[in-house]
Coordinates of C-alpha atoms and ligand atoms in Angstrom, one line a residue:
M1 CA 7.9 -18.3 2.8
K2 CA 4.3 -18.6 5.1
N3 CA 7.2 -19.9 7.8
R4 CA 6.6 -16.9 9.7
E5 CA 2.8 -16.9 8.9
I6 CA 2.3 -19.8 10.6
A7 CA 4.3 -19.8 13.6
R8 CA 2.2 -16.8 13.6
L9 CA -1.4 -18.4 14.3
L10 CA 0.2 -21.4 16.3
H11 CA 1.3 -18.6 18.9
E12 CA -2.3 -17.3 18.3
I13 CA -4.0 -20.7 18.9
S14 CA -1.4 -21.6 22.1
V15 CA -2.3 -18.1 23.0
L16 CA -6.1 -18.7 23.0
L17 CA -5.7 -21.8 24.6
E18 CA -4.1 -21.0 28.0
V19 CA -7.3 -17.7 27.9
E20 CA -9.8 -20.5 27.5
G21 CA -8.1 -22.4 30.5
K22 CA -9.0 -26.3 29.7
N23 CA -6.4 -27.8 29.2
K24 CA -2.7 -27.0 31.3
F25 CA -0.3 -28.9 28.9
K26 CA -2.4 -27.7 24.8
P27 CA -1.5 -24.8 24.9
R28 CA 2.4 -25.0 26.0
A29 CA 2.6 -28.0 23.0
F30 CA 1.8 -25.2 20.3
A31 CA 3.8 -22.5 21.5
R32 CA 6.9 -25.2 21.7
A33 CA 5.6 -26.1 17.4
A34 CA 5.1 -22.3 17.5
R35 CA 9.1 -21.6 18.5
S36 CA 10.3 -24.4 16.3
V37 CA 8.8 -23.5 13.0
E38 CA 9.7 -19.2 13.7
A39 CA 13.3 -20.8 13.7
L40 CA 13.2 -23.6 10.7
G41 CA 16.1 -22.9 8.2
E42 CA 13.5 -24.6 6.3
D43 CA 10.9 -23.4 4.0
I44 CA 7.9 -24.8 5.4
E45 CA 5.7 -25.9 1.9
A46 CA 8.7 -27.4 1.1
V47 CA 9.5 -29.3 4.3
A48 CA 5.0 -30.0 3.6
A49 CA 5.7 -31.7 1.0
R50 CA 8.0 -34.7 1.3
D51 CA 5.7 -35.3 3.3
A52 CA 8.1 -34.1 7.5
L53 CA 5.7 -31.4 8.8
T54 CA 6.2 -33.4 11.8
E55 CA 10.5 -34.5 11.6
I56 CA 9.8 -30.9 13.2
P57 CA 10.5 -30.4 17.1
G58 CA 7.2 -30.4 18.4
V59 CA 5.5 -30.5 16.0
G60 CA 3.2 -33.6 16.5
K61 CA 0.8 -35.4 14.2
S62 CA -2.3 -33.0 15.0
I63 CA -0.5 -30.0 15.1
A64 CA 1.3 -31.5 11.7
E65 CA -2.7 -31.8 10.5
Q66 CA -3.0 -28.0 10.6
I67 CA -0.7 -26.6 9.0
Q68 CA -1.2 -29.0 6.3
E69 CA -4.7 -27.5 6.4
Y70 CA -3.6 -23.6 5.9
L71 CA -1.7 -24.5 3.5
A72 CA -4.5 -25.7 1.9
T73 CA -6.7 -23.4 2.5
G74 CA -5.2 -20.3 3.6
K75 CA -7.5 -21.7 7.1
M76 CA -6.8 -23.7 10.2
S77 CA -10.1 -25.1 11.9
T78 CA -9.1 -25.2 15.1
L79 CA -8.4 -21.4 15.3
E80 CA -11.1 -20.5 13.4
K81 CA -13.6 -22.5 16.3
L82 CA -10.9 -20.6 19.2
R83 CA -11.7 -17.1 17.6
Q84 CA -15.2 -17.8 17.5
R85 CA -15.4 -18.7 21.3
I86 CA -13.0 -16.3 22.3
P87 CA -12.6 -12.9 20.1
V88 CA -9.6 -12.2 21.8
K89 CA -7.0 -9.8 19.4
V90 CA -4.3 -11.7 20.4
E91 CA -1.5 -9.4 18.2
E92 CA -2.8 -6.4 18.9
L93 CA -2.0 -6.6 22.6
E94 CA 0.9 -8.9 22.6
A95 CA 2.7 -6.4 20.3
I96 CA 2.0 -3.3 24.1
P97 CA 5.5 -4.1 25.8
G98 CA 4.6 -6.3 29.0
V99 CA 1.7 -7.8 27.6
G100 CA 1.7 -12.0 27.5
P101 CA -0.8 -14.7 27.6
K102 CA -1.5 -14.2 31.1
T103 CA -2.1 -10.6 31.3
I104 CA -4.2 -11.3 28.3
K105 CA -6.2 -14.5 30.2
L106 CA -6.5 -12.2 33.1
L107 CA -7.5 -9.0 31.6
Y108 CA -9.9 -11.7 29.2
E109 CA -11.5 -13.1 32.7
S110 CA -11.8 -10.3 34.9
L111 CA -12.8 -6.7 33.0
K112 CA -14.2 -8.7 29.0
I113 CA -11.1 -6.7 27.3
T114 CA -10.6 -8.0 24.2
D115 CA -8.3 -6.1 22.0
L116 CA -6.3 -2.6 22.1
E117 CA -9.7 0.0 22.4
S118 CA -11.3 -1.4 25.5
L119 CA -7.4 -1.8 26.9
E120 CA -7.6 1.7 26.6
R121 CA -11.1 2.6 27.9
A122 CA -10.8 0.6 31.5
I123 CA -7.8 2.3 32.0
N124 CA -8.5 5.5 31.2
E125 CA -12.2 4.1 33.4
G126 CA -9.8 3.2 36.3
H127 CA -11.0 -0.8 36.0
L128 CA -7.2 -2.0 35.6
K129 CA -6.3 -1.0 39.3
G130 CA -7.0 -3.1 42.1
L131 CA -6.5 -6.3 40.1
R132 CA -4.8 -8.8 41.1
G133 CA -1.2 -8.8 39.4
I134 CA -1.5 -5.7 37.6
G135 CA 0.3 -2.8 39.9
P136 CA -0.2 1.1 39.2
K137 CA 4.3 1.0 37.5
T138 CA 3.0 -2.0 35.4
I139 CA -0.9 0.0 34.5
T140 CA 1.5 3.2 33.5
Q141 CA 3.5 0.7 31.7
I142 CA 1.5 -0.9 29.4
A143 CA -0.5 2.6 28.8
E144 CA 2.4 4.7 27.5
G145 CA 3.1 0.9 25.6
I146 CA -0.4 1.0 24.4
A147 CA 0.9 5.6 22.5
L148 CA 3.9 3.0 21.4
V149 CA 1.5 0.1 19.3
R150 CA -0.6 2.8 18.4
G151 CA 2.0 5.4 16.8
V152 CA 4.0 1.6 15.4
M153 CA 0.6 0.1 13.4
S154 CA 1.0 3.6 11.2
R155 CA 4.5 3.0 10.4
T156 CA 7.0 -0.4 8.9
L157 CA 10.7 -0.7 9.2
L158 CA 12.6 0.2 6.6
S159 CA 13.2 -3.7 6.0
E160 CA 9.5 -4.8 5.2
A161 CA 8.3 -1.8 3.2
L162 CA 12.3 -1.6 0.9
P163 CA 11.6 -4.9 -0.5
I164 CA 7.8 -4.4 -1.8
A165 CA 8.7 -0.9 -3.5
D166 CA 11.2 -3.2 -5.4
A167 CA 8.9 -5.5 -6.3
I168 CA 6.5 -2.7 -7.2
V169 CA 9.0 -0.9 -9.4
E170 CA 9.8 -4.2 -10.7
H171 CA 6.8 -4.5 -11.6
L172 CA 6.3 -1.5 -13.6
K173 CA 9.3 -1.5 -15.5
S174 CA 8.4 -5.1 -17.2
S175 CA 4.8 -4.1 -17.5
A176 CA 4.9 -0.8 -19.4
P177 CA 7.0 1.7 -21.0
V178 CA 9.6 2.8 -18.1
T179 CA 11.9 6.0 -19.5
R180 CA 12.1 6.5 -15.4
I181 CA 11.9 5.0 -12.1
D182 CA 13.0 6.1 -8.3
V183 CA 11.4 5.3 -5.1
A184 CA 11.1 8.7 -3.1
G185 CA 10.8 9.8 0.5
S186 CA 11.5 8.7 3.2
L187 CA 12.6 5.4 1.6
R188 CA 15.7 6.7 0.2
R189 CA 16.3 8.9 2.7
R190 CA 16.6 5.9 4.5
K191 CA 14.4 6.4 7.8
E192 CA 14.3 3.2 10.2
S193 CA 10.7 3.2 9.5
V194 CA 8.0 4.8 6.8
G195 CA 4.5 5.9 6.8
D196 CA 4.2 4.5 2.6
I197 CA 6.1 4.3 -0.6
D198 CA 6.2 6.8 -3.5
I199 CA 6.8 6.3 -6.7
L200 CA 7.9 8.7 -9.2
V201 CA 8.2 7.6 -13.1
L202 CA 8.4 9.2 -16.3
S203 CA 6.8 7.8 -19.3
E204 CA 5.7 8.1 -22.5
R205 CA 2.9 6.1 -21.6
P206 CA 1.6 6.9 -18.7
T207 CA -2.0 5.4 -19.1
D208 CA -0.2 2.0 -18.9
V209 CA 1.5 2.8 -16.0
T210 CA -1.1 3.4 -14.1
D211 CA -2.9 0.7 -15.1
A212 CA -0.2 -1.9 -14.4
F213 CA 0.0 -0.1 -11.0
V214 CA -3.2 -0.5 -9.9
S215 CA -3.1 -4.7 -11.2
Y216 CA -0.6 -5.1 -9.0
P217 CA -1.2 -8.7 -7.6
D218 CA -0.7 -7.3 -4.3
V219 CA -3.6 -4.3 -4.3
S220 CA -6.6 -4.4 -1.7
D221 CA -7.9 -0.6 -2.7
V222 CA -7.5 2.3 -5.8
L223 CA -7.7 4.8 -3.2
L224 CA -7.3 7.4 -5.9
R225 CA -7.3 7.8 -9.9
G226 CA -5.2 10.4 -11.7
D227 CA -3.8 11.7 -14.8
T228 CA -0.5 12.4 -12.4
K229 CA -1.3 10.8 -9.3
T230 CA -2.1 7.5 -8.6
S231 CA -3.0 5.7 -4.5
I232 CA -3.3 1.9 -3.4
R233 CA -3.3 0.6 -0.7
L234 CA -1.9 -3.1 -0.4
T235 CA -3.5 -5.6 1.7
N236 CA -0.5 -5.2 4.3
G237 CA -2.1 -1.5 4.9
L238 CA 0.3 -0.1 3.8
Q239 CA 0.1 3.1 0.8
V240 CA 1.2 3.5 -2.6
D241 CA 1.4 6.8 -4.1
L242 CA 2.6 6.8 -7.6
R243 CA 3.5 9.7 -9.1
L244 CA 3.9 11.1 -13.1
L245 CA 6.9 13.3 -14.0
P246 CA 7.1 15.4 -17.0
I247 CA 10.6 15.2 -18.1
E248 CA 11.4 18.9 -17.8
S249 CA 11.2 18.9 -13.5
Y250 CA 11.4 15.0 -13.0
G251 CA 14.9 16.6 -11.2
A252 CA 12.8 18.8 -9.6
G253 CA 9.9 16.5 -8.7
L254 CA 12.8 13.6 -7.6
Q255 CA 14.2 16.7 -4.9
Y256 CA 10.6 18.0 -4.3
F257 CA 8.8 14.5 -3.0
T258 CA 12.3 12.8 -1.4
G259 CA 12.0 15.6 1.9
S260 CA 12.5 16.6 4.1
K261 CA 10.0 19.4 4.4
D262 CA 12.3 20.8 6.7
H263 CA 15.6 20.0 4.4
N264 CA 13.1 21.8 1.4
V265 CA 11.9 24.0 3.4
H266 CA 15.1 25.6 4.5
L267 CA 16.2 24.8 0.4
R268 CA 13.6 27.3 -0.7
T269 CA 15.0 30.4 1.9
I270 CA 18.4 29.5 -0.2
A271 CA 16.2 29.7 -3.8
Q272 CA 14.7 33.1 -2.6
R273 CA 18.0 34.7 -1.1
A274 CA 19.5 34.2 -5.1
G275 CA 16.3 35.3 -5.6
M276 CA 14.9 33.1 -7.4
K277 CA 11.7 29.9 -6.6
L278 CA 12.2 26.4 -5.5
N279 CA 9.5 24.3 -5.7
E280 CA 8.2 21.0 -7.3
Y281 CA 8.3 21.8 -10.9
G282 CA 11.7 23.3 -11.3
L283 CA 14.4 26.4 -10.4
F284 CA 12.4 29.4 -11.7
K285 CA 14.5 32.5 -12.8
G286 CA 12.0 34.4 -13.0
E287 CA 9.5 33.0 -15.7
E288 CA 12.5 31.0 -17.5
L289 CA 13.6 27.8 -15.6
V290 CA 16.5 27.3 -14.6
A291 CA 17.5 23.9 -13.0
G292 CA 14.9 20.8 -13.5
A293 CA 15.2 17.9 -15.6
E294 CA 17.7 17.3 -12.8
E295 CA 17.9 16.5 -9.1
S296 CA 21.6 17.6 -9.2
E297 CA 21.6 20.3 -11.2
I298 CA 19.6 22.5 -8.6
Y299 CA 22.2 22.0 -6.0
Q300 CA 23.8 23.1 -8.0
S301 CA 22.2 26.0 -9.7
L302 CA 22.1 27.3 -5.1
G303 CA 25.8 27.1 -5.3
L304 CA 25.3 23.9 -3.2
Q305 CA 27.1 19.8 -3.7
F306 CA 24.8 17.3 -4.6
I307 CA 23.5 16.1 -0.7
P308 CA 22.9 13.4 -0.6
P309 CA 19.3 11.5 0.2
E310 CA 20.4 9.8 4.0
L311 CA 22.0 13.1 5.3
R312 CA 18.9 15.8 3.9
E313 CA 17.1 15.4 7.4
D314 CA 18.2 20.0 7.6
Q315 CA 20.3 18.6 10.7
G316 CA 23.4 21.0 9.2
E317 CA 24.0 19.0 5.5
I318 CA 22.7 22.4 3.6
E319 CA 25.5 24.3 5.6
A320 CA 28.1 21.5 5.0
A321 CA 27.3 21.2 1.4
K322 CA 27.8 25.5 0.6
V323 CA 30.9 25.1 2.0
G324 CA 32.1 21.5 -0.1
R325 CA 32.1 20.0 3.0
L326 CA 29.5 17.2 3.2
P327 CA 31.5 13.6 3.9
S328 CA 32.6 11.5 2.1
L329 CA 29.4 8.7 3.2
V330 CA 30.8 5.0 3.8
E331 CA 29.0 2.9 1.7
L332 CA 28.3 -1.5 1.7
D333 CA 31.7 -2.0 -1.2
D334 CA 33.2 -0.3 1.5
I335 CA 32.7 -3.4 3.9
R336 CA 35.1 -5.7 4.4
G337 CA 33.7 -8.1 7.3
D338 CA 30.8 -9.2 9.1
L339 CA 32.1 -8.9 13.7
H340 CA 28.6 -10.2 14.5
M341 CA 26.8 -13.1 14.3
H342 CA 25.6 -16.2 16.4
T343 CA 25.4 -20.4 14.9
D344 CA 23.8 -23.1 16.2
Y345 CA 26.2 -23.7 19.4
S346 CA 23.0 -20.2 21.2
D347 CA 20.5 -19.4 19.8
G348 CA 21.4 -19.3 15.8
V349 CA 19.4 -21.6 12.8
N350 CA 22.7 -22.9 11.2
T351 CA 25.5 -23.9 11.7
L352 CA 29.1 -22.8 11.2
E353 CA 29.6 -24.5 8.1
E354 CA 27.2 -22.9 6.4
M355 CA 27.5 -19.2 8.4
V356 CA 31.3 -19.6 6.8
E357 CA 30.3 -20.6 4.0
A358 CA 27.2 -18.5 3.5
A359 CA 30.0 -14.9 4.4
E360 CA 32.1 -16.4 1.6
A361 CA 29.0 -15.8 -0.3
L362 CA 28.4 -12.5 0.1
G363 CA 32.7 -11.5 -0.2
H364 CA 33.9 -10.7 2.8
E365 CA 36.9 -10.7 3.6
Y366 CA 36.1 -12.0 7.2
I367 CA 34.0 -12.6 9.7
C368 CA 33.6 -12.9 13.8
I369 CA 32.0 -16.0 14.8
A370 CA 30.8 -14.2 18.6
D371 CA 28.0 -16.7 19.9
H372 CA 25.9 -15.9 23.8
T373 CA 27.5 -17.0 27.0
K374 CA 26.2 -18.7 29.9
S375 CA 23.9 -16.6 31.7
L376 CA 22.3 -15.8 28.5
T377 CA 20.6 -19.5 29.1
V378 CA 17.8 -18.6 26.5
A379 CA 19.2 -18.5 23.8
K380 CA 21.7 -21.1 25.1
G381 CA 24.6 -19.4 26.2
M382 CA 28.2 -21.1 26.2
D383 CA 30.0 -21.6 28.9
E384 CA 34.0 -22.3 28.7
E385 CA 34.9 -25.8 28.2
Q386 CA 32.4 -25.2 24.8
I387 CA 33.7 -22.0 23.7
L388 CA 38.0 -23.3 24.2
R389 CA 36.3 -26.3 21.9
R390 CA 35.3 -23.8 19.6
I391 CA 38.2 -22.1 19.5
D392 CA 40.0 -25.2 18.2
E393 CA 37.0 -25.8 15.2
I394 CA 37.8 -21.9 14.6
D395 CA 41.9 -22.6 14.5
D396 CA 40.7 -26.2 11.9
L397 CA 38.5 -24.4 9.1
N398 CA 41.0 -21.4 9.1
S399 CA 43.6 -24.0 8.2
S400 CA 41.8 -26.1 6.6
G401 CA 42.1 -23.9 3.6
R402 CA 39.2 -25.1 2.8
W403 CA 38.0 -20.8 2.7
H404 CA 39.2 -17.4 2.1
V405 CA 37.3 -15.5 4.0
R406 CA 38.8 -15.4 7.7
V407 CA 37.5 -16.6 10.9
L408 CA 37.9 -14.8 13.6
K409 CA 37.2 -16.4 17.3
G410 CA 34.5 -13.8 19.5
A411 CA 31.5 -13.9 21.4
E412 CA 28.8 -11.8 22.4
V413 CA 29.4 -11.8 25.9
D414 CA 27.2 -10.9 28.5
I415 CA 27.1 -8.4 30.9
L416 CA 26.4 -8.8 34.5
P417 CA 24.2 -6.6 36.2
D418 CA 27.5 -5.6 38.4
G419 CA 29.2 -5.2 35.4
T420 CA 31.5 -7.9 35.2
L421 CA 31.2 -10.0 32.5
D422 CA 30.6 -13.9 32.4
L423 CA 33.8 -15.4 31.0
E424 CA 37.1 -15.8 33.0
D425 CA 39.7 -13.7 31.8
D426 CA 42.1 -16.3 30.4
V427 CA 39.1 -17.3 28.0
L428 CA 38.8 -14.2 26.9
Y429 CA 41.7 -13.6 26.1
Q430 CA 42.1 -16.2 23.6
L431 CA 39.3 -14.4 22.0
D432 CA 40.1 -12.4 18.5
V433 CA 36.9 -10.3 19.2
V434 CA 34.9 -9.1 22.5
T435 CA 31.9 -8.1 22.6
V436 CA 29.8 -7.2 25.4
S437 CA 26.6 -6.2 25.6
V438 CA 23.4 -6.2 27.9
H439 CA 20.4 -9.1 28.2
S440 CA 19.6 -9.0 31.4
K441 CA 18.1 -6.8 34.0
M442 CA 16.9 -3.6 31.8
Q443 CA 15.6 -1.2 33.3
M444 CA 17.6 -0.1 36.2
G445 CA 18.1 3.6 36.6
R446 CA 20.4 5.6 34.8
A447 CA 23.1 6.2 37.2
T448 CA 23.1 2.5 38.3
M449 CA 23.3 1.0 33.8
T450 CA 25.6 3.8 33.0
E451 CA 28.7 3.1 35.5
R452 CA 27.2 -1.2 34.5
I453 CA 28.2 -0.4 31.2
I454 CA 31.7 1.9 31.7
R455 CA 33.1 -1.4 34.0
A456 CA 32.2 -4.1 30.9
I457 CA 33.5 -1.8 28.3
E458 CA 36.6 -0.6 30.7
H459 CA 37.9 -4.6 31.2
K460 CA 40.9 -4.7 29.2
H461 CA 39.8 -7.7 26.8
V462 CA 37.5 -5.7 24.9
H463 CA 37.2 -4.5 22.1
I464 CA 33.4 -3.5 21.2
L465 CA 29.8 -2.9 23.0
G466 CA 26.9 -4.4 20.9
H467 CA 24.1 -2.6 20.5
P468 CA 24.6 -0.1 22.9
T469 CA 21.3 1.4 23.9
G470 CA 19.1 -2.2 24.0
R471 CA 16.5 -0.6 22.0
K472 CA 13.9 -2.1 19.9
L473 CA 12.0 0.0 17.3
F474 CA 7.6 -0.4 18.2
K475 CA 8.2 -2.4 20.7
R476 CA 11.1 -1.5 23.5
P477 CA 12.5 2.1 23.9
A478 CA 16.1 2.4 24.8
Y479 CA 17.9 1.8 28.7
D480 CA 17.8 4.6 30.4
V481 CA 21.5 5.5 29.7
D482 CA 23.7 8.9 30.0
I483 CA 25.1 7.6 25.9
E484 CA 27.8 10.6 25.7
A485 CA 30.1 8.9 29.7
I486 CA 30.2 6.0 28.1
F487 CA 31.3 7.0 24.3
E488 CA 33.8 8.4 26.7
A489 CA 34.6 5.7 29.0
A490 CA 34.5 3.4 25.5
R491 CA 37.6 6.5 23.7
G492 CA 39.5 6.0 26.6
S493 CA 39.8 2.9 25.7
G494 CA 40.1 2.3 22.7
V495 CA 36.5 0.0 22.4
A496 CA 34.5 1.0 19.3
M497 CA 30.7 1.3 19.0
E498 CA 28.6 -1.4 17.0
L499 CA 26.6 -0.2 14.9
N500 CA 23.8 -3.4 15.2
A501 CA 22.3 -3.7 11.6
Y502 CA 19.3 -6.0 12.8
P503 CA 16.4 -4.2 10.8
E504 CA 14.4 -3.5 14.4
R505 CA 17.5 -2.2 16.4
L506 CA 19.4 0.0 14.3
D507 CA 22.0 0.9 17.3
L508 CA 22.5 3.4 17.6
G509 CA 19.3 5.5 15.4
A510 CA 21.5 8.9 13.2
G511 CA 21.8 11.3 16.4
H512 CA 24.3 9.1 18.8
L513 CA 26.6 7.5 15.5
R514 CA 27.1 12.2 14.5
L515 CA 28.0 12.4 18.5
A516 CA 30.4 8.9 18.0
K517 CA 31.7 10.3 14.6
R518 CA 32.3 13.6 16.7
M519 CA 33.9 12.4 19.5
G520 CA 36.0 10.1 18.1
I521 CA 34.6 7.3 18.8
R522 CA 35.3 4.3 15.9
I523 CA 32.0 2.2 15.1
A524 CA 31.1 -1.8 13.9
I525 CA 28.6 -1.8 11.4
N526 CA 27.4 -5.8 12.8
T527 CA 24.6 -8.0 11.0
D528 CA 24.0 -9.5 14.3
A529 CA 22.8 -12.7 12.2
H530 CA 21.2 -15.3 13.4
R531 CA 21.0 -17.4 10.1
T532 CA 23.0 -16.7 7.4
S533 CA 19.8 -15.0 5.1
E534 CA 20.4 -12.7 7.5
L535 CA 24.3 -12.0 6.8
H536 CA 22.4 -9.4 4.0
N537 CA 21.6 -7.3 6.6
M538 CA 25.5 -5.6 6.5
R539 CA 23.1 -3.0 4.1
F540 CA 20.5 -1.6 6.5
G541 CA 23.6 -0.6 8.8
V542 CA 25.0 1.2 6.0
F543 CA 21.9 3.0 5.5
Q544 CA 22.1 3.9 8.7
A545 CA 25.3 4.2 9.1
R546 CA 25.0 6.8 6.2
R547 CA 22.0 9.0 7.8
G548 CA 24.7 9.6 11.2
W549 CA 27.5 11.0 8.5
L550 CA 29.5 8.2 8.6
E551 CA 32.6 7.9 6.4
A552 CA 34.5 4.4 5.7
D553 CA 37.1 5.9 7.8
D554 CA 35.1 5.7 11.3
I555 CA 34.0 2.1 10.9
I556 CA 35.9 -1.0 11.4
N557 CA 35.4 -3.6 9.5
T558 CA 35.8 -1.1 5.9
R559 CA 39.5 -2.0 7.0
S560 CA 41.9 -4.8 6.0
L561 CA 42.2 -8.1 8.4
D562 CA 45.3 -6.8 9.0
E563 CA 44.4 -2.8 10.0
L564 CA 41.6 -4.9 11.8
F565 CA 44.4 -6.7 13.9
R566 CA 46.1 -3.6 15.0
F567 CA 42.2 -2.2 15.9
L568 CA 42.1 -5.2 17.9
K569 CA 45.7 -5.3 19.9
K570 CA 44.5 -1.6 21.7
Ligands
ZN1 ZN1 22.7 -9.5 22.0
ZN2 ZN1 24.2 -11.0 18.9

């Protein structure tokens, strides 16, 4: 689907027009069109094919022509001309938290800043000081943002890297004889983001594999081609390494290239203490190969339980494996439902029925519809009256007998700055699952924010705290909050913490999940889907849960509906 890239280009046009400042309304029109294309549930090429582009809200005749041109030629002439007149790298600058069209315009007009580098230079040389509308606090924020963006540019979200790796694996399997093939590295450990992709292969015809690898359609450069290692760079900038391993060392290579570094260093010391040597070729006693073909044999020969890749961070997993106390990690199949998703009643794309149908196809036993509430006006939050109507609709849907999946009535209720909720108690009381989240005023200081959230979760009708730290990977840090105090309060009032599976949130992180588990807090893994396709993101939540040492028992949506209701009763 080209929806995303087209939305991005339309947005870029709107910002450049704003910077140019000739017309007040045109930038807004393009911005609106960009938002509609982004939110479009259907493939834009299909919309164009049936000549219906102008039916998209905000897309008039001239914007439709731009889209047609792009689909036909890969270019938008309006954008090309604008870029020549105004050489501002919009995407690069907007990646900095807090920098939007207004700031970009100001920076370009007053200091001719066009990209990350010129902005960084201007900050270092003190040129931003005294600019109207940019205080010292903002300058510090921008400087921190630049550092954040620099870090991002070298890493890719797991949710983006995983499908790419899968596609390359499929390509290799279908174009060359491959006996074994695995993705290793931080991708196999399911880290939230990865620096590159490592693919390991065992083949009787290694040259064919390498040929297939360098001729993968998406390659922009071949960085290195050798007998055992070949590296490519993809058009999106991501580097992929292919390693061809011999049969007797395949497991050792898989273990070695999966990492992490700390985990491997610790394993090597254990091998040494046992009078052995461990490297990427195998586990050796003198010259004799003790284990190497299978990864599991290496752990076994070192006297350890097999350690799942998600745990290999040297965070106590080796000690646990030594005494046979590794957790039995949750799996995707353990998940029976999803308790947080949106529909077109608030800022979701699909209707209630479409979400139910998609959840049923996934085999969920139950789902909970949790649309936003009224104070979140940007997301068309619902008021009491709308929620009551929605409750009736869901009751009808459940009693219609059309679906196996049971639809629970819920809401993602806004936590107001003082910690009160923005829905009346008598409406909250009628919901099956009440999730509360912070969506506003995220920088209020540690003590106030902690108090605010604790007050909300101590409300008698609340069941789950949504995306508990508010972080967005590479975009927004967690709000400053005393998470331990929040867990403590949650334990006291029987409230579960959400593990939000949205790929750029993955909130809570692995460390917080372990802390929650130790404190006996229950977790709900939810997709927070805003469209049917996002219901599939549950797997990213499960990966993260595994990195946090969670077992099925720690998670409320692995339970049967009856058991879940028992939990919800508090
Ligand atoms: Zn939310
Ligand atoms: Zn949500």
